[in-house]
Amino acid sequence: MFLWLCCAVIALWMGLRHIPTRWDMYRPLPELIALIPLLWIPTLVILAIAIAYSSWSQGVIAVLLLCIQLLWHSIMYVDLPKPLLRICGVSQRRNYHKQRPELVPSTNNAQETTTELSTSVLHVMSLNCRFGRADAQSIRKVVTSNHVDVLALQEVTPELLDALESAGVHAELPFTVTGTSRDDDNGGSNALLLRYEPSESSESSINLPAAAVPAATLSINNRKIRFASVHPKSPGRGGRFWHQGISQLGELGNYDETSYTTDSPNISLNDTVVLGDLNSSMYHPVFRQMLQNSRFLDSSYELCDGYHRTFPSSWKGVPALIELDHVLFTPGVYPIKLVPLAIPGSDHRAVLATLGIV
């Protein structure tokens, strides 16, 4: 009886992945959904107990549950047929970046203040700074060694910005756009630090029920690419605010329909890259719906090389278990590489991404 109860709990828990989008705002559902990728652990325990006690019926159910979980995990590693993707609630990968020509590194000097760039690749990084406690020297080392062009920070404090300047980050990234400070900032402000002078910038580019979203536009190869640092509220700060913050992200990808390129009608001359701790994953219905209803694509999913887990990062002896931090992009940009990096002082791993420009 106990094994049947355990199987039922696991099955119901797994079912939360496909509840109607409007339901996942009710706590503790967001937190439970975030943990679904880890349910293979208790399911394996149930299977082991079932085998040990010759409880074959429960063992068969455990195997079926594991098969479903394996299907969900596999979408991050392999290209599945459309019917299976439909069952999993995700769209087919674009895979257009696989046919792109060899990348040409940036020819712009790090200290140039030009507003027009000529490059085929950019290095960007996102980090939740945990109430401003992230180590500034460690951030500088990563920025320098990886030639980061755009650094998106969340949970930033004035003290951290001062520490970054003292550490020498501004020598690499001299242009800063900080989100407008609000009373309801979730852990601090958002900020963008850039290697090149933006042609446009905004301290609050979209009205989210969370910290203001700073945005900066770089002119690259006669195309305008907007970068935004985003941090929707965690469910602990209100399930409705969390849900609204994620569902409204798609508005950042809005574009002028007259700005399509003539050679590639699916690619706009105006594109957007969103970086940040989005407090959600492909398992959350609201996150998948936001992707389906917008121009945005998720770098981790599109790369098809597995999860890029970012949380937790500060628990001793515990590896990062879930993927909460993302790099989203519209089709004029494409991901080449995505690497999570541990930064002392933060409870999230940084996400370092190499992006190609179409």
XYZ file of C-alpha atoms in Angstrom:
358
model
C 0.000 0.000 0.000
C 2.831 2.372 0.850
C 4.444 1.914 -2.590
C 1.127 2.543 -4.334
C 0.768 5.791 -2.360
C 4.313 6.847 -3.297
C 3.650 6.119 -6.975
C 0.444 8.146 -6.842
C 2.219 11.123 -5.260
C 4.982 11.030 -7.885
C 2.449 10.738 -10.731
C 0.392 13.681 -9.453
C 3.525 15.730 -8.936
C 4.652 15.004 -12.493
C 1.228 15.991 -13.776
C 1.821 19.565 -12.576
C 4.060 20.049 -15.621
C 0.970 20.128 -17.841
C -1.568 21.987 -15.738
C -3.299 24.981 -17.393
C -0.977 27.966 -17.470
C -3.215 30.115 -15.310
C -2.977 27.595 -12.467
C 0.769 27.570 -11.927
C 0.678 30.904 -10.104
C -0.782 29.274 -6.994
C 1.826 28.349 -4.427
C 3.422 25.982 -3.770
C 2.906 24.840 -7.381
C 5.748 26.948 -8.879
C 8.226 25.469 -6.407
C 6.941 21.924 -6.885
C 7.126 22.237 -10.677
C 10.722 23.481 -10.446
C 11.653 20.236 -8.663
C 10.070 17.878 -11.218
C 13.438 17.280 -12.994
C 14.656 15.683 -9.754
C 11.764 13.235 -9.359
C 13.771 10.458 -11.012
C 15.590 10.084 -7.669
C 12.586 9.069 -5.508
C 11.152 7.119 -8.457
C 14.325 5.032 -8.647
C 14.092 4.419 -4.895
C 10.516 3.205 -5.316
C 11.623 0.890 -8.132
C 14.474 -0.524 -6.035
C 12.125 -1.215 -3.098
C 9.556 -2.779 -5.416
C 12.184 -5.144 -6.845
C 13.552 -5.979 -3.400
C 10.088 -6.979 -2.133
C 8.899 -8.518 -5.435
C 6.157 -5.887 -5.760
C 6.011 -6.213 -9.523
C 2.900 -4.129 -10.160
C 4.357 -1.128 -8.355
C 7.661 -1.775 -10.099
C 5.985 -1.578 -13.512
C 4.327 1.729 -12.557
C 7.692 3.081 -11.382
C 9.275 2.092 -14.710
C 6.487 3.853 -16.627
C 7.000 7.005 -14.547
C 10.737 6.853 -15.207
C 10.104 6.505 -18.953
C 7.961 9.661 -18.950
C 10.625 11.528 -17.014
C 13.277 10.280 -19.425
C 11.217 11.625 -22.331
C 11.042 15.047 -20.688
C 14.780 15.062 -19.994
C 15.596 13.903 -23.522
C 14.183 17.047 -25.147
C 17.224 18.906 -23.802
C 19.668 16.466 -25.411
C 18.195 15.203 -28.688
C 15.859 16.316 -31.459
C 12.626 14.391 -31.040
C 9.855 13.922 -33.618
C 7.172 16.605 -33.659
C 4.463 14.384 -32.098
C 6.667 13.729 -29.058
C 7.563 17.396 -28.786
C 3.866 18.212 -28.850
C 3.283 15.765 -26.008
C 6.087 17.465 -24.066
C 4.546 20.895 -24.718
C 7.574 22.373 -26.534
C 8.193 23.671 -30.030
C 10.554 22.223 -32.597
C 14.051 23.653 -32.539
C 14.956 26.171 -35.236
C 18.468 24.693 -35.752
C 19.141 27.474 -38.260
C 22.434 28.330 -36.564
C 23.944 25.031 -37.729
C 24.053 26.318 -41.298
C 25.694 29.656 -40.481
C 29.131 30.503 -41.919
C 32.323 30.529 -39.872
C 32.309 33.242 -37.246
C 34.486 36.304 -37.557
C 35.747 37.648 -34.200
C 35.055 41.248 -33.301
C 37.423 43.756 -34.857
C 36.471 46.490 -32.420
C 38.973 47.546 -29.789
C 37.873 47.134 -26.173
C 38.269 50.843 -25.489
C 36.422 52.061 -28.576
C 33.307 54.111 -27.983
C 31.893 53.535 -31.453
C 28.148 53.022 -31.718
C 28.477 50.916 -34.892
C 30.118 47.495 -34.553
C 31.350 45.021 -37.125
C 31.373 41.533 -35.642
C 29.780 38.112 -36.002
C 30.058 37.029 -32.373
C 29.424 38.499 -28.935
C 30.154 37.168 -25.451
C 27.480 37.913 -22.876
C 27.083 36.994 -19.222
C 24.283 37.029 -16.681
C 24.555 36.774 -12.889
C 22.185 37.029 -9.945
C 24.366 38.823 -7.393
C 22.475 37.662 -4.283
C 21.604 40.985 -2.665
C 24.835 42.478 -3.988
C 27.084 39.922 -2.255
C 28.737 38.491 -5.387
C 32.516 38.870 -5.338
C 33.554 41.783 -7.554
C 37.088 40.494 -8.170
C 35.764 37.140 -9.371
C 33.355 38.900 -11.737
C 36.237 40.966 -13.150
C 38.347 37.848 -13.751
C 35.542 36.152 -15.679
C 34.789 39.306 -17.682
C 38.455 39.747 -18.599
C 39.336 36.124 -19.351
C 36.232 35.579 -21.490
C 36.171 38.986 -23.189
C 32.597 39.581 -22.051
C 30.931 42.282 -24.148
C 27.635 42.580 -22.242
C 27.270 41.830 -18.531
C 23.721 41.574 -17.156
C 23.443 41.673 -13.373
C 20.472 41.134 -11.074
C 20.094 41.946 -7.365
C 22.593 44.785 -7.698
C 23.283 47.307 -4.929
C 25.124 50.648 -5.132
C 27.852 49.096 -2.988
C 28.386 46.299 -5.513
C 28.618 48.785 -8.394
C 31.287 50.684 -6.430
C 33.131 47.419 -5.745
C 33.029 46.506 -9.439
C 34.512 49.864 -10.354
C 37.260 49.447 -7.752
C 37.969 45.943 -9.079
C 38.552 47.327 -12.554
C 35.427 46.036 -14.297
C 34.687 49.473 -15.722
C 38.010 49.435 -17.539
C 36.607 46.504 -19.535
C 32.947 47.536 -19.545
C 32.842 51.333 -19.350
C 29.150 51.835 -20.165
C 26.504 51.155 -17.504
C 22.719 51.205 -17.611
C 21.046 50.644 -14.243
C 17.371 49.942 -13.696
C 15.311 52.594 -11.954
C 15.283 51.902 -8.210
C 11.892 50.898 -6.793
C 10.559 50.195 -3.332
C 9.516 46.695 -4.398
C 12.813 45.704 -6.053
C 13.289 41.973 -5.557
C 16.690 41.766 -3.894
C 18.131 44.815 -5.648
C 18.235 46.514 -9.026
C 19.086 45.116 -12.445
C 22.023 46.492 -14.424
C 23.824 46.206 -17.759
C 27.544 46.817 -18.210
C 28.730 47.063 -21.815
C 32.041 47.105 -23.650
C 30.647 49.349 -26.378
C 28.637 52.539 -26.250
C 24.938 51.818 -26.773
C 23.070 53.735 -29.446
C 19.980 53.709 -27.220
C 19.292 52.864 -23.582
C 16.469 52.811 -21.082
C 16.367 52.442 -17.307
C 12.935 50.801 -17.472
C 12.119 49.190 -20.812
C 9.023 47.235 -19.805
C 6.524 47.454 -16.964
C 6.947 44.256 -14.932
C 5.788 43.710 -11.334
C 9.455 43.340 -10.359
C 12.742 45.246 -10.460
C 12.950 47.664 -13.398
C 14.344 46.168 -16.615
C 17.244 48.214 -18.033
C 17.883 47.845 -21.755
C 20.650 48.962 -24.089
C 20.842 48.766 -27.881
C 24.007 48.026 -29.838
C 24.214 48.658 -33.579
C 25.894 45.600 -35.075
C 26.278 44.894 -38.796
C 23.552 47.422 -39.663
C 21.199 45.703 -37.230
C 19.987 46.948 -33.861
C 20.212 44.399 -31.057
C 18.673 45.276 -27.714
C 19.962 43.657 -24.516
C 17.909 43.550 -21.318
C 18.669 42.422 -17.764
C 15.580 40.809 -16.248
C 14.632 39.356 -12.869
C 10.955 38.421 -12.383
C 9.966 38.048 -8.766
C 10.388 34.651 -7.168
C 7.184 32.806 -6.231
C 8.002 33.506 -2.588
C 7.336 37.195 -3.246
C 3.893 36.446 -4.659
C 2.763 33.782 -7.102
C 0.710 36.235 -9.147
C 3.655 38.662 -9.503
C 5.916 35.743 -10.480
C 3.429 34.565 -13.113
C 2.866 38.051 -14.560
C 6.583 38.796 -14.659
C 7.299 35.740 -16.803
C 4.256 35.926 -19.073
C 4.953 39.602 -19.918
C 8.577 38.975 -20.929
C 7.453 38.277 -24.485
C 6.690 41.992 -24.910
C 10.443 42.664 -24.961
C 10.626 40.780 -28.248
C 8.093 42.991 -29.995
C 9.329 44.302 -33.319
C 8.372 46.561 -36.202
C 6.936 44.346 -38.938
C 8.497 46.568 -41.606
C 12.005 45.746 -40.351
C 12.355 42.272 -41.842
C 15.389 41.530 -43.966
C 14.591 40.807 -47.607
C 16.861 37.743 -47.751
C 15.489 36.101 -44.612
C 11.829 37.012 -43.971
C 11.917 35.359 -40.532
C 14.732 37.611 -39.327
C 14.158 41.177 -38.213
C 16.597 44.072 -38.366
C 15.716 44.675 -34.713
C 16.428 41.858 -32.278
C 16.444 41.357 -28.528
C 18.528 39.330 -26.099
C 17.127 38.851 -22.597
C 19.494 37.760 -19.848
C 18.652 37.042 -16.255
C 17.418 34.956 -13.387
C 13.944 34.178 -14.710
C 12.978 32.005 -11.714
C 11.503 29.432 -14.091
C 12.378 26.566 -16.413
C 11.025 24.603 -19.367
C 8.984 22.627 -16.839
C 6.834 25.658 -15.933
C 3.751 26.024 -18.165
C 3.920 29.838 -18.028
C 7.533 29.830 -19.279
C 6.742 27.501 -22.186
C 3.677 29.548 -23.114
C 5.710 32.762 -23.053
C 8.144 31.218 -25.549
C 5.350 29.924 -27.765
C 3.547 33.281 -27.823
C 6.615 35.416 -28.518
C 9.601 35.589 -30.842
C 11.931 34.451 -28.070
C 13.897 31.224 -28.119
C 15.730 29.717 -25.153
C 19.483 29.240 -25.653
C 19.725 26.160 -23.458
C 16.945 24.352 -25.300
C 18.106 25.420 -28.764
C 21.684 24.246 -28.196
C 20.461 20.688 -27.570
C 23.445 19.781 -25.379
C 21.689 19.239 -22.064
C 20.739 21.303 -19.057
C 22.764 24.307 -17.928
C 21.922 24.178 -14.238
C 22.456 27.350 -12.214
C 20.831 26.862 -8.794
C 21.879 26.338 -6.057
C 25.473 27.490 -6.250
C 26.326 28.235 -2.624
C 25.322 25.017 -0.832
C 28.459 23.161 0.225
C 28.682 19.699 -1.289
C 25.529 20.206 -3.376
C 25.837 20.704 -7.151
C 23.572 23.009 -9.117
C 20.319 21.081 -9.559
C 17.893 23.196 -11.574
C 18.017 25.651 -14.460
C 16.612 29.055 -13.497
C 18.895 31.508 -15.316
C 18.425 31.961 -19.046
C 19.575 33.701 -22.200
C 16.635 34.303 -24.529
C 17.027 35.622 -28.057
C 15.057 36.481 -31.175
C 15.910 34.868 -34.548
C 18.481 37.430 -35.721
C 20.788 36.059 -33.018
C 21.722 32.447 -32.267
C 23.543 30.641 -29.446
C 26.913 28.999 -30.006
C 27.888 28.048 -26.482
C 26.446 28.287 -22.960
C 28.522 27.731 -19.817
C 27.432 28.035 -16.143
C 30.159 29.407 -13.866
C 30.302 29.570 -10.062
C 30.897 33.057 -8.634
C 31.748 33.344 -4.908
C 29.076 35.156 -2.913
C 26.191 34.308 -5.234
C 23.631 31.544 -4.769
C 23.234 31.280 -8.566
C 25.814 30.317 -11.122
C 26.603 32.875 -13.764
C 25.627 32.028 -17.351
C 28.301 32.808 -19.929
C 26.982 32.698 -23.488
C 28.603 33.060 -26.879
C 26.130 34.452 -29.393
C 26.389 34.615 -33.165
C 24.925 37.480 -35.158
C 23.110 36.499 -38.350
